Coordinates of C-alpha atoms in Angstrom, one line a residue:
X14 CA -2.0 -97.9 54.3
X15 CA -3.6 -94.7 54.2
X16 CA -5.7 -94.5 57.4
X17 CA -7.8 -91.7 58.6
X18 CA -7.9 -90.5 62.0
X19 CA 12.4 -68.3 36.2
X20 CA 16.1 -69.0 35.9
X21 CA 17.4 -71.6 38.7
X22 CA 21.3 -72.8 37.9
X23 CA 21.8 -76.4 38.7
X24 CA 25.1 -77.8 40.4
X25 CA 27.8 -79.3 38.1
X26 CA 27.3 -82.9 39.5
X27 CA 23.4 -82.5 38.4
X28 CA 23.5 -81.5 35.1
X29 CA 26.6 -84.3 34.7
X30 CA 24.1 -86.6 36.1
X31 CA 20.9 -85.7 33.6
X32 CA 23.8 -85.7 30.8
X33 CA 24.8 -89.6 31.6
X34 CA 21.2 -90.4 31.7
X35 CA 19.6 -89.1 28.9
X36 CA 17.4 -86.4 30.8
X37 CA 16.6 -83.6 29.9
X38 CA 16.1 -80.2 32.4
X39 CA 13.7 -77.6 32.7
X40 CA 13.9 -75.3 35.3
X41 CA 11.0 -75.8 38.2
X42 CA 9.1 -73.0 39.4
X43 CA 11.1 -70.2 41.4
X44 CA 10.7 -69.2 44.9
X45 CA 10.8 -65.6 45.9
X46 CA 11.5 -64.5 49.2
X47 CA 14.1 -65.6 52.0
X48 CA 13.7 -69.6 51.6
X49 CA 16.7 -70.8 49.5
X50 CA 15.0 -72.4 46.3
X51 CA 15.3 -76.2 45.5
X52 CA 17.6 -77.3 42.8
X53 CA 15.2 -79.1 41.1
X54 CA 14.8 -80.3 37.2
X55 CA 12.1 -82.7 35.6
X56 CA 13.4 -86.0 34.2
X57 CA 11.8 -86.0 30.8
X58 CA 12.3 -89.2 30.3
X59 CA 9.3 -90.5 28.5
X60 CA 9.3 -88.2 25.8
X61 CA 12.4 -88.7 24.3
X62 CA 14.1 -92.0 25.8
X63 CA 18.0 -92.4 25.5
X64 CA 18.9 -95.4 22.4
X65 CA 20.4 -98.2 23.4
X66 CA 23.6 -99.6 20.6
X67 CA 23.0 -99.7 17.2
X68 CA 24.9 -103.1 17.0
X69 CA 25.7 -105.4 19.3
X70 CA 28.1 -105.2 21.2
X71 CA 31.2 -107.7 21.4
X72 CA 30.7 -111.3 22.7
X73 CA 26.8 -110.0 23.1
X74 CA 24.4 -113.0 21.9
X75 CA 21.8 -111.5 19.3
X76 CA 18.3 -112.0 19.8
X77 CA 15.9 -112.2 17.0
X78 CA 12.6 -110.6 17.2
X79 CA 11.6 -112.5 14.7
X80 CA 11.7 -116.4 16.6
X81 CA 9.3 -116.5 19.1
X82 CA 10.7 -117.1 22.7
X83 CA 14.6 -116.5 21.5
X84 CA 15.4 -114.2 24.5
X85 CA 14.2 -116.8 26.9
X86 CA 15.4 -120.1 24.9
X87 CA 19.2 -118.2 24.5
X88 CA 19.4 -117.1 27.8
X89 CA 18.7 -120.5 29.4
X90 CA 21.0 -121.8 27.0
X91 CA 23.8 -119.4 27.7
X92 CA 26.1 -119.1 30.7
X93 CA 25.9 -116.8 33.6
X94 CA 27.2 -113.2 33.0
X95 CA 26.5 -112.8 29.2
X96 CA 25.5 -110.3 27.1
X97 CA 22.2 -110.4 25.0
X98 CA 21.6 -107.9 22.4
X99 CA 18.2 -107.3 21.1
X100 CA 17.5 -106.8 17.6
X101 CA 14.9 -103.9 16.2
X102 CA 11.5 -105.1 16.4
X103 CA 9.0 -106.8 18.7
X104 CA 10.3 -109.3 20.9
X105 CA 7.6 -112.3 22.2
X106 CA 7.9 -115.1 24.3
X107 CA 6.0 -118.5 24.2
X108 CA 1.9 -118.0 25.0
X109 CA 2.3 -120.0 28.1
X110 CA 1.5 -117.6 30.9
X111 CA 4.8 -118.5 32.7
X112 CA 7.4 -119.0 30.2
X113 CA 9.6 -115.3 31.0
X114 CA 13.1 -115.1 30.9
X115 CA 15.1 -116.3 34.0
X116 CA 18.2 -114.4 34.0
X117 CA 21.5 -115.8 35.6
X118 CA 23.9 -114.0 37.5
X119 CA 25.4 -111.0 35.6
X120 CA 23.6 -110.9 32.6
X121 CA 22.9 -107.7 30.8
X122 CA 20.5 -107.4 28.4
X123 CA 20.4 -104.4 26.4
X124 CA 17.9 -103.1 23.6
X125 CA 18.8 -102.0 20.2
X126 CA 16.8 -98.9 19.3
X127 CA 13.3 -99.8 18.4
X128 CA 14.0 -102.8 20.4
X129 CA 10.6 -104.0 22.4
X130 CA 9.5 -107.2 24.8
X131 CA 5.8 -107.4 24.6
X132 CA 4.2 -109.5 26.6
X133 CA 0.8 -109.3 24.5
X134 CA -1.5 -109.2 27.5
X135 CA -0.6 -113.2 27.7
X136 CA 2.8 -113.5 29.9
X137 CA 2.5 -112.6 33.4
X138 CA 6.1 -111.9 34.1
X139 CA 9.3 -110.7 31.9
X140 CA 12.4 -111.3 34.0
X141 CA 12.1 -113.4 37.2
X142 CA 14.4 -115.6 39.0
X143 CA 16.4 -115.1 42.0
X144 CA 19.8 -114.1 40.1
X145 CA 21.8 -111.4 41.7
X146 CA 23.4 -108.3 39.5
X147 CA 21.6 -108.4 36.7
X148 CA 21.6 -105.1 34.1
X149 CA 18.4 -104.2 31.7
X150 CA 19.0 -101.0 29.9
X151 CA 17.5 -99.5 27.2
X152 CA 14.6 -101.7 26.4
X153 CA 10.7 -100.9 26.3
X154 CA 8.5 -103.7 28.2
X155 CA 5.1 -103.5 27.8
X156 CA 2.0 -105.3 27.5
X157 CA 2.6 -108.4 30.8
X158 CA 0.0 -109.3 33.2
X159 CA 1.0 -110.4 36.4
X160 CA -1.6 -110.4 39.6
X161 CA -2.3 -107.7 41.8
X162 CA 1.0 -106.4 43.9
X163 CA 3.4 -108.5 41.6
X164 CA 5.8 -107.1 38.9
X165 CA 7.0 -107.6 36.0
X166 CA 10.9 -107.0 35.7
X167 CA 12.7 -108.7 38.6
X168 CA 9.3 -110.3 40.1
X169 CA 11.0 -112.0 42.4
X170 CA 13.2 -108.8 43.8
X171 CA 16.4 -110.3 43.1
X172 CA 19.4 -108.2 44.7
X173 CA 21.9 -106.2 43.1
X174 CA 19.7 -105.3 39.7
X175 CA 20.5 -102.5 37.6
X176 CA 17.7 -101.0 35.3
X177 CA 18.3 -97.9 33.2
X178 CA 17.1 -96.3 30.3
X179 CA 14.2 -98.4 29.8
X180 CA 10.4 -97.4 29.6
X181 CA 8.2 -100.0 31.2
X182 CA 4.4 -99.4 30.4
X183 CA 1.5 -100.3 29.9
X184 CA 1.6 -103.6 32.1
X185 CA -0.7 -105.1 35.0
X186 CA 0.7 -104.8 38.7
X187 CA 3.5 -103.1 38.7
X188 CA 6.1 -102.0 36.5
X189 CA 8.8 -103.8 38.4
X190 CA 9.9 -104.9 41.7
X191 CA 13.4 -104.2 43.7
X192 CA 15.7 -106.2 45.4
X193 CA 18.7 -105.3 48.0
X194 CA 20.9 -102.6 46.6
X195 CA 18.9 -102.0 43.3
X196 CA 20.0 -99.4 41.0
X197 CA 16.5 -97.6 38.9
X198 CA 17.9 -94.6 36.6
X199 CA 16.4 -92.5 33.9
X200 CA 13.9 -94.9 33.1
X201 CA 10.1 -94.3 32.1
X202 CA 7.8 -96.1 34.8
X203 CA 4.3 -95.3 32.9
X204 CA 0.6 -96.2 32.7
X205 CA 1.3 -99.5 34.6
X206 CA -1.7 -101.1 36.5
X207 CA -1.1 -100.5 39.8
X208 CA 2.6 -99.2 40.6
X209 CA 5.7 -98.3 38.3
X210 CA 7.4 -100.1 40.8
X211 CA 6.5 -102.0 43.8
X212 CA 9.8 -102.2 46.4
X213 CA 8.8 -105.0 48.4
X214 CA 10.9 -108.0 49.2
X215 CA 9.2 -111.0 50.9
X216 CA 12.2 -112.5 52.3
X217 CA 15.3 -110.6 53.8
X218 CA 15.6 -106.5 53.3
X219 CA 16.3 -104.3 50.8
X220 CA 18.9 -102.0 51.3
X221 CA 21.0 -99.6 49.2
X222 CA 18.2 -98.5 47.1
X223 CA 18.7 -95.7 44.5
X224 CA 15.4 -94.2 42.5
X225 CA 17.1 -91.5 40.5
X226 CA 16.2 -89.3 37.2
X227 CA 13.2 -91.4 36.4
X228 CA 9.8 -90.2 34.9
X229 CA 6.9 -91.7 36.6
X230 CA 3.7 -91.1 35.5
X231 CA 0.1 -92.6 34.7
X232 CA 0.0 -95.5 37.1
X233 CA -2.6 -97.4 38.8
X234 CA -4.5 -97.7 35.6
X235 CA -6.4 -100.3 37.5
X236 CA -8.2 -97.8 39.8
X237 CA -7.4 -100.5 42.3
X238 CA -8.1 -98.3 45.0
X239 CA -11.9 -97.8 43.8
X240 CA -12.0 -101.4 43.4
X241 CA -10.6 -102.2 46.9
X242 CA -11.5 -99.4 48.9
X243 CA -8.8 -98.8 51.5
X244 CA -6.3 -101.6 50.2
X245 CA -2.9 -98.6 50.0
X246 CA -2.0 -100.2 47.0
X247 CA -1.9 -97.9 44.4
X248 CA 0.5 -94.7 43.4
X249 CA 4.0 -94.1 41.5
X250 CA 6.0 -96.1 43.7
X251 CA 5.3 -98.1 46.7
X252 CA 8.1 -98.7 49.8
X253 CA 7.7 -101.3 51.9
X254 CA 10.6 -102.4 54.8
X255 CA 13.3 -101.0 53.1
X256 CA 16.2 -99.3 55.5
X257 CA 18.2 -97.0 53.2
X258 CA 17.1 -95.2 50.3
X259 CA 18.3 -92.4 47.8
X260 CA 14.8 -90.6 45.8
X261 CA 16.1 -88.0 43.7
X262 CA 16.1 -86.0 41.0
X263 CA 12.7 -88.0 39.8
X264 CA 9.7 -86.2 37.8
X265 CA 6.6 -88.2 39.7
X266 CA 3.9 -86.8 37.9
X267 CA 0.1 -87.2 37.1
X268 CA -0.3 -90.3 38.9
X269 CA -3.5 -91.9 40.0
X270 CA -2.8 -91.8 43.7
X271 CA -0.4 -90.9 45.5
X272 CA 3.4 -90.2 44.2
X273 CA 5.5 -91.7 46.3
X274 CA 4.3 -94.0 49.7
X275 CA 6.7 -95.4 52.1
X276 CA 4.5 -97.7 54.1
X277 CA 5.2 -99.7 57.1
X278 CA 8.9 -99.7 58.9
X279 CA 10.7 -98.2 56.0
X280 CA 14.4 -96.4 57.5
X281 CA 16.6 -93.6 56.1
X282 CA 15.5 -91.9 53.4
X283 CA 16.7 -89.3 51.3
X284 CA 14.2 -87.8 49.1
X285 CA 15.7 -84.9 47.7
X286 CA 15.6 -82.9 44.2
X287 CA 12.2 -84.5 42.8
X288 CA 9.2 -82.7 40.7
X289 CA 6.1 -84.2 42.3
X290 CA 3.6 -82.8 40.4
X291 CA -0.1 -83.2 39.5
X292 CA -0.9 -86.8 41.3
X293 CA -4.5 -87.6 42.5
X294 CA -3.3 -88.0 45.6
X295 CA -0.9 -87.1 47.9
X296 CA 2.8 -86.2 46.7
X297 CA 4.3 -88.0 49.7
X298 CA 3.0 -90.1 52.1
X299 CA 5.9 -91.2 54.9
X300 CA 3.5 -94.1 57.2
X301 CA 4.6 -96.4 59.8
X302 CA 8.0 -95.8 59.2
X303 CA 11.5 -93.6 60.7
X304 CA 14.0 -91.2 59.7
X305 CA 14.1 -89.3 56.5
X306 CA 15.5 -85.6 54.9
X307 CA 13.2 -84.5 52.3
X308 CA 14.4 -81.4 51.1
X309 CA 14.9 -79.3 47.8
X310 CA 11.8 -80.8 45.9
X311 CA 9.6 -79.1 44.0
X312 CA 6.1 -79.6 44.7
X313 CA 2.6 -78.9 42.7
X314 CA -0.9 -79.3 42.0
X315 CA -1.3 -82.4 44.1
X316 CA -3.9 -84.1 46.0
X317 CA -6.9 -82.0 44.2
X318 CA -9.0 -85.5 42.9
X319 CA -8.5 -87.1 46.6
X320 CA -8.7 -84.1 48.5
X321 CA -11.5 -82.9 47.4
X322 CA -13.0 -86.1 47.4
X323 CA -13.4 -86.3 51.5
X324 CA -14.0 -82.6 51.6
X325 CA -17.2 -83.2 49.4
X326 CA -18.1 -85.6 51.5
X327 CA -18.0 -83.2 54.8
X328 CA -15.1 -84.9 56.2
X329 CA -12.8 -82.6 58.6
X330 CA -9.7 -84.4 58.1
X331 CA -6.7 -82.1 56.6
X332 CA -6.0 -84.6 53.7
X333 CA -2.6 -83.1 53.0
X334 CA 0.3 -83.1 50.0
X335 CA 2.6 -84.4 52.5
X336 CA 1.5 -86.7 54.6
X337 CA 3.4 -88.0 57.8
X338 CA 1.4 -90.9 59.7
X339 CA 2.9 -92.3 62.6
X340 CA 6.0 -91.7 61.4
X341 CA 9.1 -89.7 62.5
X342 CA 12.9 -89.5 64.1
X343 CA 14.3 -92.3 66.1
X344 CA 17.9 -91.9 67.5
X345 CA 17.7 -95.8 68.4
X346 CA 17.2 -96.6 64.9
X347 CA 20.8 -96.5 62.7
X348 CA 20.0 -93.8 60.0
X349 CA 21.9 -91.1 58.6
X350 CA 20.0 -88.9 60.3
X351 CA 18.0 -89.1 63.5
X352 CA 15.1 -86.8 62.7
X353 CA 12.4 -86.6 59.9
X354 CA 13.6 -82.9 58.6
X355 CA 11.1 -81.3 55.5
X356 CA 13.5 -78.5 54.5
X357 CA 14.0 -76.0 51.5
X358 CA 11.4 -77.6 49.3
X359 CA 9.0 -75.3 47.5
X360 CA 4.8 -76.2 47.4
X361 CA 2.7 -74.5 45.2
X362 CA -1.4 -74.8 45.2
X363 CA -1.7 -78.4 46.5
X364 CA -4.5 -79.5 48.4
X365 CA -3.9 -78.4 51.7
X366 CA 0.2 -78.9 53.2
X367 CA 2.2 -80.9 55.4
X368 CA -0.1 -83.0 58.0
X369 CA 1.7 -85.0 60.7
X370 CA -1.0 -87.0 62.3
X371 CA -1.3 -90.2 64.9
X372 CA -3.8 -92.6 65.0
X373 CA -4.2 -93.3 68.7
X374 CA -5.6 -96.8 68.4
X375 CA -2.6 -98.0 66.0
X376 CA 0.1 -99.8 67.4
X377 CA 1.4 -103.3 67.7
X378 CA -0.8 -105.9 67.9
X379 CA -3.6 -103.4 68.0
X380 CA -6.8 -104.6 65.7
X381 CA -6.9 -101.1 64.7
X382 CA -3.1 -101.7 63.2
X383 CA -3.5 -101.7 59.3
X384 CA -0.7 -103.1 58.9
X385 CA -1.2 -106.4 60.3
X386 CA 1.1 -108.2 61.9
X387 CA 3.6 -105.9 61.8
X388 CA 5.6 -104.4 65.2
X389 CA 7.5 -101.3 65.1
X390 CA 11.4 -102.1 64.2
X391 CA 11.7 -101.2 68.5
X392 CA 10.0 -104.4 69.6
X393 CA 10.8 -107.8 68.6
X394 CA 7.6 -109.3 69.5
X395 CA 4.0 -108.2 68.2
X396 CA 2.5 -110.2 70.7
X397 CA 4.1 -108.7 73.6
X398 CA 2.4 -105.3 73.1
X399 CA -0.6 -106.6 75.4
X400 CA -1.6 -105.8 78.9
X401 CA -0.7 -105.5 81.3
X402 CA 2.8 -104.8 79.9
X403 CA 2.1 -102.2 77.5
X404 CA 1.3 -100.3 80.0
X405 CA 4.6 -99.5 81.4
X406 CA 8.2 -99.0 79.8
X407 CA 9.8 -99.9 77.5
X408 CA 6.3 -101.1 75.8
X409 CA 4.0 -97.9 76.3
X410 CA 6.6 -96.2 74.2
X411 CA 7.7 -98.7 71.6
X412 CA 4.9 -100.5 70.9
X413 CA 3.7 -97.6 68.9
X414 CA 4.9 -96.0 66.0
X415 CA 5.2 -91.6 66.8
X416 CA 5.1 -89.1 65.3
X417 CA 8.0 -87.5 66.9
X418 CA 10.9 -84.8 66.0
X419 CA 9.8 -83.7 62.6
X420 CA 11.6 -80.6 62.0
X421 CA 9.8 -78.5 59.5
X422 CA 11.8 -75.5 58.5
X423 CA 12.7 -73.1 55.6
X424 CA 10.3 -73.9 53.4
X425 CA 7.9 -72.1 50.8
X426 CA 4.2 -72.8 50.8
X427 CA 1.9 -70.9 48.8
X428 CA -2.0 -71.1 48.1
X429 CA -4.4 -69.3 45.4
X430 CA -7.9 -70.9 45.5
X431 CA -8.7 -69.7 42.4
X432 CA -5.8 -72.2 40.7
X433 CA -7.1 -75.0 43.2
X434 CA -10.6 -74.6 42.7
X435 CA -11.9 -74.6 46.3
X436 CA -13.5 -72.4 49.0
X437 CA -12.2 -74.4 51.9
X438 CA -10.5 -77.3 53.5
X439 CA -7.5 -77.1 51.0
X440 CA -5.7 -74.8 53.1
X441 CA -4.4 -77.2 55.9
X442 CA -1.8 -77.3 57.7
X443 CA -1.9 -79.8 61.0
X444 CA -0.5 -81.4 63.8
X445 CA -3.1 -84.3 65.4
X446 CA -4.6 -86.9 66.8
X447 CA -7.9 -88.5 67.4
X448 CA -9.2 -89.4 70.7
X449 CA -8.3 -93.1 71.6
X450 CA -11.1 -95.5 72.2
X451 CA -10.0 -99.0 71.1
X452 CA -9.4 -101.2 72.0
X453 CA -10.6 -101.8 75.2
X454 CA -7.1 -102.5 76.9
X455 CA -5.6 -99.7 75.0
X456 CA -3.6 -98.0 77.1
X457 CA -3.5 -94.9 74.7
X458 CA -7.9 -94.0 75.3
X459 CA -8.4 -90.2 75.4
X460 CA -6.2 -87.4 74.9
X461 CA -2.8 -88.6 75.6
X462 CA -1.9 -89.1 72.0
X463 CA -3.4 -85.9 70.5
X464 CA -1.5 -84.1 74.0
X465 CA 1.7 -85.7 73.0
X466 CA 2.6 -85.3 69.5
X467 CA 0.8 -81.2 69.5
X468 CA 3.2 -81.0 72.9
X469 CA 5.8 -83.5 73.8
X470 CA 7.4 -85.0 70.7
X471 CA 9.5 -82.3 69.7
X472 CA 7.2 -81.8 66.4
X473 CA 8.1 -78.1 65.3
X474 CA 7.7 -75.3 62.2
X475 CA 9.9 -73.1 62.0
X476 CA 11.5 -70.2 59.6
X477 CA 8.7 -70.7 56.5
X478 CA 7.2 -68.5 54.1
X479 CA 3.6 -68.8 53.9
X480 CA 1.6 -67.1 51.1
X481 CA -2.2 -67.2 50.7
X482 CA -5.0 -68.1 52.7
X483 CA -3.2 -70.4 55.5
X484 CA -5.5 -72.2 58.3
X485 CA -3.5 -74.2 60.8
X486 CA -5.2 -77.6 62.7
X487 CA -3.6 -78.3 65.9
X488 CA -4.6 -81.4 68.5
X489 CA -7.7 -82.7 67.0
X490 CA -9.8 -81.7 64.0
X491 CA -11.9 -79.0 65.4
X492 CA -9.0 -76.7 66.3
X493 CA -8.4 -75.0 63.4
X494 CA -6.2 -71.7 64.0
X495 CA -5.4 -68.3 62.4
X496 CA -1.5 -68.0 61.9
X497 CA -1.1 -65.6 65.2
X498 CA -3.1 -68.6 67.4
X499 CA -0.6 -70.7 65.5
X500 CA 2.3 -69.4 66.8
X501 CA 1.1 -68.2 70.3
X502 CA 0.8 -70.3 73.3
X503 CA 0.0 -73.1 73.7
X504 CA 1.3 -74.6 70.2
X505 CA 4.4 -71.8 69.5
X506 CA 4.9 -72.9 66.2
X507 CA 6.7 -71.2 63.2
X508 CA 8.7 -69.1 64.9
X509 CA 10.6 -66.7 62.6
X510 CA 8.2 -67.7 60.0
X511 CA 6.3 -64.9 57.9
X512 CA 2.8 -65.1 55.9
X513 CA 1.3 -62.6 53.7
X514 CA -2.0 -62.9 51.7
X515 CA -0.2 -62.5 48.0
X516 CA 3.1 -62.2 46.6
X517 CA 4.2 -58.7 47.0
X518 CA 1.9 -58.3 49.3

């Protein structure tokens, strides 16, 4: 959760990509200047979504649109890896809130153009079950209910699921779920209640997960967060716990909330190649959780309903686009990399920049921990993070979750007010803490947080291009810095770095 404290030439293998999945490209913004540009291309997906075959294929089992419940009734009927082709036309199951299809292993369901399962604000779920490798492509879903946090394709994050060309929209909860090693291209996540998907998986991990060419737009229709103040349960996609994941190439766009939020011991991302564009709140929020590359994205317009929000209300905090909270490199943790690195990606007038921040009273088994019951993925035992161990090694370390060796380099920033619509506060850039206080056996009270991730956790800028109106926040809220205090002693950050007030300037 969210707490406070023009002419770019894409590589062979990307436009082969955007070919296979029905995308189409337009060129993102360009960066001038030193910083190499992103490669970066929006997956117009909902506009124009790929057909699925006109007839079905061999062996497939046709589904009528026109007997209520056929997809469900045929494929309980039907044997595990089969086919089902659906017909043209509106497909419906039975009105009992529960009656969805339960897939078995293998089967692939694929839409015929025109093809569409509608749920009619009556069926809570679509696809459910607990059967591995299952394939949905090129089918709309639309119009299921489930409960808050719940989805409706896979529900029950099945492993080894496959879901391509479809467009999922207009449903309660979330779009759909994810399993181990699921497979989410060139589909259109859009207008769904709360998430266009939700990758949580209440029993064992998910692994292997690939988020690729998708469109993903207009979620959290709900407004849960107005209706829950606080709950982090809203954006474009949700991570939670999952050690190994591919973002790329995604257009994340105009989403009530933030884009994309890895919360709480998530491991080993690469978010690479993405539009994020144009969200209510932050583009990327990377909590609780270790080891990531996020480079080459193109980033824009973001954060301006949330941002301004707090600043409205007189709140200091530097509410940011990309948003690192307790979260960085661990070498202990297996990862193809050992370091969060933010590299080569290009921001244009967001509110504000890149915050890497640490709540001094969260760690494990803290009451200030949002994320309750949770430990970092160091320490086996929540409970152990008590006094008066904590207060010596190993637990004073691992018991909390740092900020720690984020390497910020070679990236574009630039500002102009006048786009954002703001006087101040939207011009952040920050490294901090708050001052510890609770609880009372904390052994983290004063300044020793706000000293260590400003000092001693190798957190560093470095080789940027700034352009516009840049303020920088180091240690605590009420140091806010001109670029030269920036970069001299004590902080000596973004070295090799250049800012100018305009470009051309």
């Amino acid at each position: 959760m969210w707490i406070k404290w023009r002419n770019w030439a894409l590589p062979a293998a990307a436009l082969a990509l955007l070919a296979a999945t029905g995308c189409t490209s337009m060129p993102a913004a360009p960066a001038a200047g030193p910083t190499e540009a992103p490669t970066t291309s929006m997956a117009r997906v909902c506009a124009k979504p790929a057909s699925g075959p006109a007839k079905a294929p061999a062996d497939a089992v046709t589904v009528d649109p026109a007997v209520v419940g056929d997809l469900a009734a045929k494929t309980k009927n039907s044997p595990p890896h089969t086919t089902f082709w659906l017909r043209p036309g509106t497909h419906r199951l039975e009105p009992d809130r529960y009656a969805q299809v339960i897939p078995k292993e293998g089967d692939v369901y694929l839409g015929a153009p025109g093809a569409v399962f509608d749920g009619r604000k009556t069926n809570q779920y679509a696809f459910s079950g607990t059967a591995r490798d299952v394939t949905i492509r090129y089918l709309t879903v639309q119009g299921f209910v489930p409960p808050r946090d719940e989805g409706v394709v896979n529900h029950d994050s099945a492993d080894g699921w496959v879901i391509e060309h479809a467009t999922i929209q207009n449903n309660s909860g979330a779009g759909l779920m994810a399993g181990d090693r699921q497979q989410v291209r060139a589909n259109c996540l859009r207008d769904n209640g709360q998430y266009g998907m939700n990758a949580y998986k209440a029993t064992g991990t998910i692994t292997g997960l690939v988020v690729e060419g998708n469109e993903i737009t207009g979620n959290n229709t709900g407004d849960w967060e107005r209706r829950q103040p606080g709950c982090g349960c809203t954006g474009g996609v949700k991570f939670w716990a999952v050690n190994g994941a591919d973002i790329r190439g995604n257009w994340v766009h105009d989403n009530r909330g933030t884009g994309l939020w890895a919360d709480t011991n998530n491991n080993d991302f690469l978010i690479e190649d993405n539009v994020l564009e144009a969200n209510d709140g932050a583009a990327l929020i990377y909590e609780t959780s270790y080891n990531a590359v996020i480079r080459n994205n193109t980033i824009r317009r973001n954060n301006w309903v949330e941002g301004r929000k707090y600043a409205d209300r007189g709140d200091s905090f530097p509410f940011a686009t990309i948003y690192l909270s307790e979260s960085g490199g661990e070498p202990r943790i297996k990862a193809r990399t050992n370091k969060i690195e933010i590299y080569r990606n290009v921001l244009e007038d967001n509110w504000s920049g890149i915050t890497l921040w640490e709540n001094a009273d969260r760690f494990c088994n803290s009451p200030a921990n949002t994320s309750s019951g949770d430990c970092t993925l160091l320490v086996k035992k929540t409970a152990s993070c008590a006094k008066p161990a904590i207060a010596t090694a190993p637990l004073y370390a691992d018991c909390r979750w740092k900020t720690q060796r984020v390497d910020i380099h070679d990236n574009r920033f630039v500002l102009d007010k006048s786009v954002v619509n703001c006087t101040a506060k939207c011009d952040r850039m920050a490294v901090l803490s708050n001052y510890g206080t609770y609880p009372d056996w904390s052994p983290y009270k004063g300044e020793k947080v706000a000293d260590a991730i400003t000092q001693k956790q190798d957190n560093r800028w470095h080789d940027n291009v700034y352009v516009g109106p840049w303020k920088f926040v180091a240690h605590d809220p009420s140091q806010v810095l001109d670029f030269a205090q920036w970069q001299a002693t004590p902080y000596r950050q973004d070295a090799g770095s250049t800012l100018r007030a305009r470009d051309g300037g």
